[in-house]
Structures are given as C-alpha cells and as structure tokens.
Amino acid sequence: MGDVARDRMMGEIASAGDCSAGDASGKSILIRGCDPVMAERAGKMLPPMLGNVKMTSATSDDVFLKLLETEKFHVVTFAPGACRYDAAKQPIPGGNDTTAGWTLEQYRALVREKQGEAIAIVESTEERQMVPLLRAALGLPPA
C-alpha cells in the first residue's frame, strides 16, 4: 500500500473532529490490523482522540494470539483493512498456521474465549467510523 492511500485513510480517521472530551487513560485497546505502517501511524494519532487510552497493535497472529492470552483488554478492534479483507472473503494478512483462512467470525469467537463474553469488539470497513465506534466502546462521550 502506498503513502497516498495511507494518508487518505489517516485523514478519514482524523475527520472525527474534536475528540478531547473524556478520560480512558485507565483502559486499553488491542487492535488487530494488517499494515505495520498504518498501525504505527494510528498508534500515535488515536490515543489523544480516545481519552489517552493505552493502545497495543498486532499485525500478525503470532503477536495477536499471545497478547490475547497474556493481557486483559477493555476493547479489541479489527482495523478497517482486516474487515475489508474479511468482507471480500479473502484471508486477513498476518495469519499463522492456527488461523490460516479464518474469518472475523472465528477471530471474534477466539477473542471472547480468551477475553470473556463481555469484551467489546469493534469492527468497521471504514476508517471514518473507527473513532466514534471506539469512543462508544470505551464509554466516552461522542465527539
């Protein structure tokens, strides 16, 4: 993916506007994405928009599965790119021998198994929806 596409996606995320209200600094989000560059950029941009939440990203299932096993999160989200792969019935990049060919339905089941039934799971194929959805999942006021 080129920088022009990444810049467009980051612009869509930023379109949420003023998101300074609320404090989620005691909460954490695990994001499963597919693009390490986007994960790094979003990891810098999103926390201030989400009440300074602690964000952890994984772009491979080796890392994602280990994090699900070893840490507790308030929200688990699948990045729009991963959701678009799933919607197109294509494998989500970053899978491993265990998760090869998995759909988001299988990932959701694993997240609930490892994090508990009450875990908030956020998904969208559109970057512009991520901040409002994540703010709602964290219990923050709308932007």
XYZ file of N, CA and C in Angstrom:
429
model
N 0.846 -1.167 0.000
C 0.000 0.000 0.000
C 0.896 1.235 0.000
N 0.514 2.223 -0.796
C 1.318 3.429 -0.904
C 0.966 4.467 0.133
N 1.861 5.454 0.257
C 1.653 6.512 1.239
C 0.427 7.365 0.939
N 0.070 7.521 -0.341
C -1.110 8.311 -0.681
C -2.360 7.653 -0.087
N -2.471 6.346 -0.231
C -3.617 5.623 0.333
C -3.601 5.705 1.856
N -2.428 5.570 2.442
C -2.331 5.663 3.909
C -2.710 7.061 4.390
N -2.248 8.092 3.671
C -2.599 9.466 4.045
C -4.110 9.678 3.964
N -4.741 9.123 2.945
C -6.201 9.247 2.805
C -6.899 8.582 3.988
N -6.457 7.386 4.343
C -7.077 6.672 5.463
C -6.869 7.417 6.778
N -5.678 7.972 6.992
C -5.432 8.727 8.218
C -6.301 9.982 8.248
N -6.513 10.611 7.089
C -7.406 11.767 7.010
C -8.830 11.407 7.390
N -9.268 10.223 6.973
C -10.616 9.776 7.336
C -10.732 9.546 8.836
N -9.696 8.988 9.432
C -9.703 8.787 10.881
C -9.769 10.142 11.586
N -8.963 11.095 11.114
C -8.897 12.417 11.733
C -10.185 13.213 11.562
N -11.032 12.822 10.624
C -12.259 13.578 10.344
C -13.260 13.527 11.495
N -12.957 12.777 12.527
C -13.862 12.688 13.682
C -13.983 14.020 14.414
N -13.056 14.931 14.174
C -13.150 16.255 14.788
C -12.574 16.293 16.188
N -13.091 17.223 17.015
C -12.593 17.414 18.372
C -13.048 16.261 19.257
N -12.082 15.477 19.675
C -12.379 14.295 20.494
C -11.690 14.396 21.843
N -11.574 15.600 22.375
C -10.808 15.793 23.602
C -11.584 15.449 24.870
N -12.897 15.311 24.782
C -13.698 15.059 25.988
C -13.556 13.612 26.456
N -13.428 13.451 27.763
C -13.410 12.114 28.344
C -12.018 11.622 28.669
N -11.960 10.682 29.604
C -10.695 10.107 30.043
C -10.803 8.582 30.022
N -9.997 7.961 29.190
C -9.935 6.497 29.124
C -8.516 6.026 29.409
N -7.755 6.856 30.127
C -6.349 6.532 30.364
C -6.162 5.258 31.184
N -7.196 4.812 31.872
C -7.113 3.567 32.640
C -7.593 2.356 31.865
N -7.864 2.543 30.568
C -8.369 1.447 29.739
C -7.384 1.117 28.630
N -7.620 -0.036 27.972
C -6.701 -0.481 26.923
C -7.461 -1.071 25.745
N -6.862 -0.883 24.576
C -7.403 -1.409 23.323
C -6.340 -2.265 22.663
N -6.755 -3.400 22.128
C -5.903 -4.221 21.270
C -6.448 -4.118 19.857
N -5.603 -3.699 18.932
C -6.001 -3.562 17.526
C -5.301 -4.631 16.706
N -6.098 -5.403 15.957
C -5.536 -6.375 15.001
C -5.673 -5.761 13.618
N -4.547 -5.386 13.046
C -4.514 -4.817 11.711
C -3.656 -5.657 10.788
N -3.418 -5.133 9.594
C -2.607 -5.869 8.627
C -1.404 -5.088 8.126
N -1.378 -3.788 8.387
C -0.355 -2.915 7.825
C 0.470 -2.303 8.961
N 1.724 -2.724 9.112
C 2.551 -2.197 10.199
C 2.725 -0.677 10.150
N 2.791 -0.088 8.959
C 2.953 1.362 8.844
C 1.700 2.069 9.364
N 0.522 1.585 8.963
C -0.728 2.178 9.450
C -0.866 1.974 10.962
N -0.450 0.823 11.453
C -0.523 0.561 12.892
C 0.319 1.563 13.661
N 1.502 1.858 13.159
C 2.373 2.828 13.827
C 1.767 4.229 13.780
N 1.266 4.617 12.621
C 0.686 5.958 12.481
C -0.579 6.106 13.339
N -1.451 5.119 13.297
C -2.683 5.169 14.096
C -2.362 5.127 15.587
N -1.314 4.400 15.947
C -0.917 4.307 17.345
C -0.500 5.640 17.937
N -0.057 6.551 17.082
C 0.306 7.895 17.534
C -0.904 8.829 17.503
N -1.768 8.672 16.517
C -2.885 9.591 16.330
C -4.072 9.285 17.244
N -4.399 8.022 17.421
C -5.644 7.661 18.091
C -5.696 7.893 19.605
N -4.667 7.598 20.387
C -4.824 7.745 21.838
C -5.368 9.098 22.298
N -4.868 10.234 21.789
C -5.452 11.505 22.238
C -6.921 11.670 21.830
N -7.332 11.025 20.745
C -8.717 11.101 20.287
C -9.623 10.172 21.091
N -9.001 9.269 21.848
C -9.746 8.257 22.595
C -9.442 8.346 24.093
N -9.351 9.555 24.593
C -9.176 9.740 26.030
C -7.866 9.220 26.573
N -6.828 9.214 25.742
C -5.491 8.741 26.120
C -5.471 7.280 26.558
N -6.286 6.493 25.877
C -6.324 5.056 26.111
C -4.959 4.434 25.778
N -4.640 3.330 26.438
C -3.428 2.575 26.099
C -3.747 1.713 24.880
N -2.965 1.867 23.822
C -3.206 1.102 22.593
C -2.068 0.139 22.336
N -2.447 -1.069 21.959
C -1.492 -2.094 21.562
C -1.928 -2.608 20.197
N -0.988 -2.689 19.258
C -1.314 -3.157 17.911
C -0.606 -4.467 17.621
N -1.266 -5.279 16.819
C -0.676 -6.528 16.332
C -1.016 -6.649 14.854
N -0.009 -6.887 14.035
C -0.247 -7.092 12.609
C 0.047 -8.528 12.190
N 0.317 -9.365 13.168
C 0.468 -10.800 12.898
C -0.278 -11.563 13.977
N -0.755 -12.734 13.623
C -1.486 -13.530 14.609
C -0.577 -14.142 15.657
N 0.699 -14.305 15.365
C 1.606 -14.787 16.400
C 1.577 -13.813 17.584
N 1.650 -12.525 17.295
C 1.623 -11.497 18.339
C 0.211 -11.355 18.914
N -0.794 -11.295 18.053
C -2.183 -11.105 18.479
C -2.625 -12.202 19.447
N -2.370 -13.457 19.095
C -2.787 -14.572 19.953
C -2.070 -14.538 21.299
N -0.774 -14.209 21.279
C -0.025 -14.131 22.532
C -0.597 -13.033 23.425
N -0.924 -11.867 22.841
C -1.492 -10.771 23.624
C -2.854 -11.154 24.210
N -3.676 -11.833 23.431
C -4.983 -12.277 23.943
C -4.829 -13.210 25.137
N -3.778 -14.003 25.122
C -3.522 -14.971 26.196
C -2.934 -14.323 27.447
N -2.117 -13.274 27.250
C -1.318 -12.774 28.369
C -1.774 -11.447 28.951
N -2.647 -10.712 28.247
C -3.085 -9.406 28.744
C -4.602 -9.307 28.691
N -5.138 -8.433 29.519
C -6.579 -8.173 29.542
C -6.821 -6.808 28.912
N -7.786 -6.751 27.982
C -8.111 -5.513 27.280
C -9.562 -5.139 27.525
N -9.863 -3.848 27.410
C -11.238 -3.363 27.529
C -11.960 -3.466 26.195
N -11.201 -3.289 25.103
C -11.756 -3.329 23.750
C -10.764 -4.051 22.851
N -11.289 -4.898 21.977
C -10.492 -5.480 20.892
C -11.130 -5.008 19.598
N -10.302 -4.492 18.708
C -10.832 -3.996 17.446
C -10.065 -4.580 16.268
N -10.781 -4.737 15.191
C -10.183 -5.187 13.944
C -10.150 -3.981 13.014
N -8.967 -3.645 12.540
C -8.777 -2.465 11.708
C -9.599 -2.589 10.420
N -9.957 -1.445 9.838
C -10.767 -1.477 8.613
C -10.181 -2.345 7.496
N -8.868 -2.336 7.340
C -8.269 -3.174 6.294
C -8.554 -4.653 6.522
N -8.427 -5.108 7.763
C -8.729 -6.501 8.086
C -10.201 -6.799 7.806
N -11.067 -5.843 8.143
C -12.504 -6.028 7.902
C -12.812 -6.073 6.404
N -12.094 -5.265 5.623
C -12.307 -5.294 4.165
C -11.859 -6.625 3.565
N -10.737 -7.158 4.039
C -10.312 -8.490 3.572
C -11.391 -9.515 3.880
N -11.915 -9.468 5.108
C -12.956 -10.420 5.500
C -14.201 -10.251 4.635
N -14.623 -9.009 4.394
C -15.820 -8.755 3.577
C -15.647 -9.264 2.151
N -14.406 -9.236 1.672
C -14.110 -9.719 0.317
C -13.852 -11.231 0.292
N -14.047 -11.882 1.446
C -13.827 -13.335 1.569
C -12.376 -13.717 1.242
N -11.452 -12.830 1.613
C -10.025 -13.081 1.426
C -9.378 -13.264 2.791
N -8.293 -14.037 2.855
C -7.620 -14.209 4.144
C -7.032 -12.893 4.647
N -7.124 -12.676 5.941
C -6.576 -11.473 6.550
C -5.060 -11.655 6.649
N -4.275 -10.721 6.086
C -2.816 -10.848 6.166
C -2.345 -10.938 7.612
N -1.264 -11.686 7.807
C -0.688 -11.822 9.141
C -1.123 -13.079 9.867
N -1.906 -13.920 9.194
C -2.337 -15.171 9.802
C -1.158 -16.101 10.034
N -1.405 -17.149 10.791
C -0.366 -18.153 11.031
C -0.955 -19.546 10.779
N -0.251 -20.591 11.161
C -0.731 -21.955 10.906
C -2.075 -22.214 11.588
N -2.272 -21.646 12.761
C -3.520 -21.844 13.500
C -4.684 -21.108 12.857
N -4.444 -19.888 12.379
C -5.528 -19.019 11.919
C -5.645 -18.916 10.406
N -4.870 -19.675 9.675
C -4.897 -19.593 8.213
C -6.328 -19.777 7.693
N -6.802 -18.787 6.923
C -8.125 -18.876 6.332
C -9.270 -18.485 7.252
N -8.962 -18.018 8.458
C -10.019 -17.638 9.396
C -10.809 -16.437 8.900
N -12.081 -16.407 9.276
C -12.934 -15.241 9.058
C -12.996 -14.445 10.366
N -13.568 -13.259 10.299
C -13.720 -12.476 11.532
C -14.606 -13.194 12.539
N -15.528 -13.990 12.065
C -16.376 -14.753 12.989
C -15.526 -15.658 13.880
N -14.532 -16.311 13.293
C -13.654 -17.180 14.082
C -12.767 -16.367 15.025
N -12.289 -15.221 14.546
C -11.495 -14.347 15.419
C -12.332 -13.855 16.598
N -13.575 -13.438 16.328
C -14.453 -12.966 17.414
C -14.641 -14.047 18.466
N -14.859 -15.279 18.032
C -15.050 -16.390 18.972
C -13.804 -16.577 19.841
N -12.630 -16.495 19.235
C -11.392 -16.634 19.995
C -11.220 -15.479 20.987
N -11.519 -14.264 20.549
C -11.407 -13.103 21.439
C -12.316 -13.298 22.646
N -13.547 -13.727 22.429
C -14.487 -13.936 23.542
C -14.015 -15.073 24.459
N -13.447 -16.108 23.863
C -12.926 -17.220 24.664
C -11.782 -16.756 25.570
N -10.889 -15.941 25.046
C -9.696 -15.531 25.790
C -9.923 -14.306 26.674
N -10.845 -13.410 26.276
C -11.038 -12.148 26.993
C -12.359 -12.102 27.765
N -13.228 -13.066 27.521
C -14.520 -13.093 28.203
C -15.643 -12.620 27.301
N -16.840 -13.080 27.592
C -18.009 -12.770 26.766
C -18.341 -11.287 26.718
N -17.998 -10.549 27.763
C -18.373 -9.133 27.848
C -17.416 -8.209 27.097
N -16.346 -8.732 26.521
C -15.378 -7.881 25.818
C -16.058 -7.117 24.682
N -15.754 -5.833 24.577
C -16.259 -5.032 23.458
C -15.384 -5.311 22.244
N -16.018 -5.681 21.136
C -15.312 -5.919 19.879
C -15.826 -4.896 18.878
N -14.903 -4.148 18.284
C -15.252 -3.095 17.336
C -14.714 -3.464 15.966
N -15.585 -3.334 14.967
C -15.206 -3.621 13.580
C -15.871 -2.617 12.658
N -15.165 -2.220 11.617
C -15.742 -1.408 10.550
C -14.823 -1.483 9.337
N -15.412 -1.468 8.173
C -14.619 -1.416 6.947
C -14.226 0.016 6.600
N -14.721 0.997 7.364
C -14.483 2.405 7.051
C -13.722 3.103 8.169
N -12.592 3.708 7.806
C -11.757 4.402 8.780
C -12.531 5.502 9.507
N -13.389 6.227 8.793
C -14.095 7.364 9.404
C -15.036 6.940 10.524
N -15.381 5.657 10.596
C -16.265 5.173 11.654
C -15.511 4.715 12.902
N -14.210 4.561 12.796
C -13.462 3.942 13.897
C -13.469 4.774 15.180
N -13.203 6.074 15.090
C -13.149 6.883 16.309
C -14.501 6.904 17.019
N -15.613 7.181 16.321
C -16.895 7.148 17.035
C -17.209 5.783 17.658
N -16.924 4.710 16.940
C -17.201 3.368 17.470
C -16.320 3.058 18.685
N -15.051 3.409 18.599
C -14.139 3.144 19.718
C -14.480 4.013 20.921
N -14.848 5.268 20.682
C -15.243 6.139 21.800
C -16.463 5.548 22.512
N -17.420 5.079 21.747
C -18.616 4.466 22.351
C -18.234 3.218 23.147
N -17.377 2.375 22.588
C -16.969 1.144 23.275
C -16.222 1.446 24.568
N -15.514 2.570 24.601
C -14.753 2.961 25.802
C -15.622 3.730 26.808
N -16.867 4.019 26.436
C -17.748 4.764 27.320
C -17.469 6.260 27.329
N -16.831 6.763 26.266
C -16.519 8.193 26.163
C -17.682 8.919 25.468
N -17.841 10.209 25.744
C -18.896 10.966 25.070
C -18.602 11.080 23.572
N -19.635 11.218 22.744
C -19.405 11.383 21.301
C -18.580 12.633 21.028
N -17.875 12.597 19.916
C -17.059 13.764 19.517
C -17.942 14.892 19.053
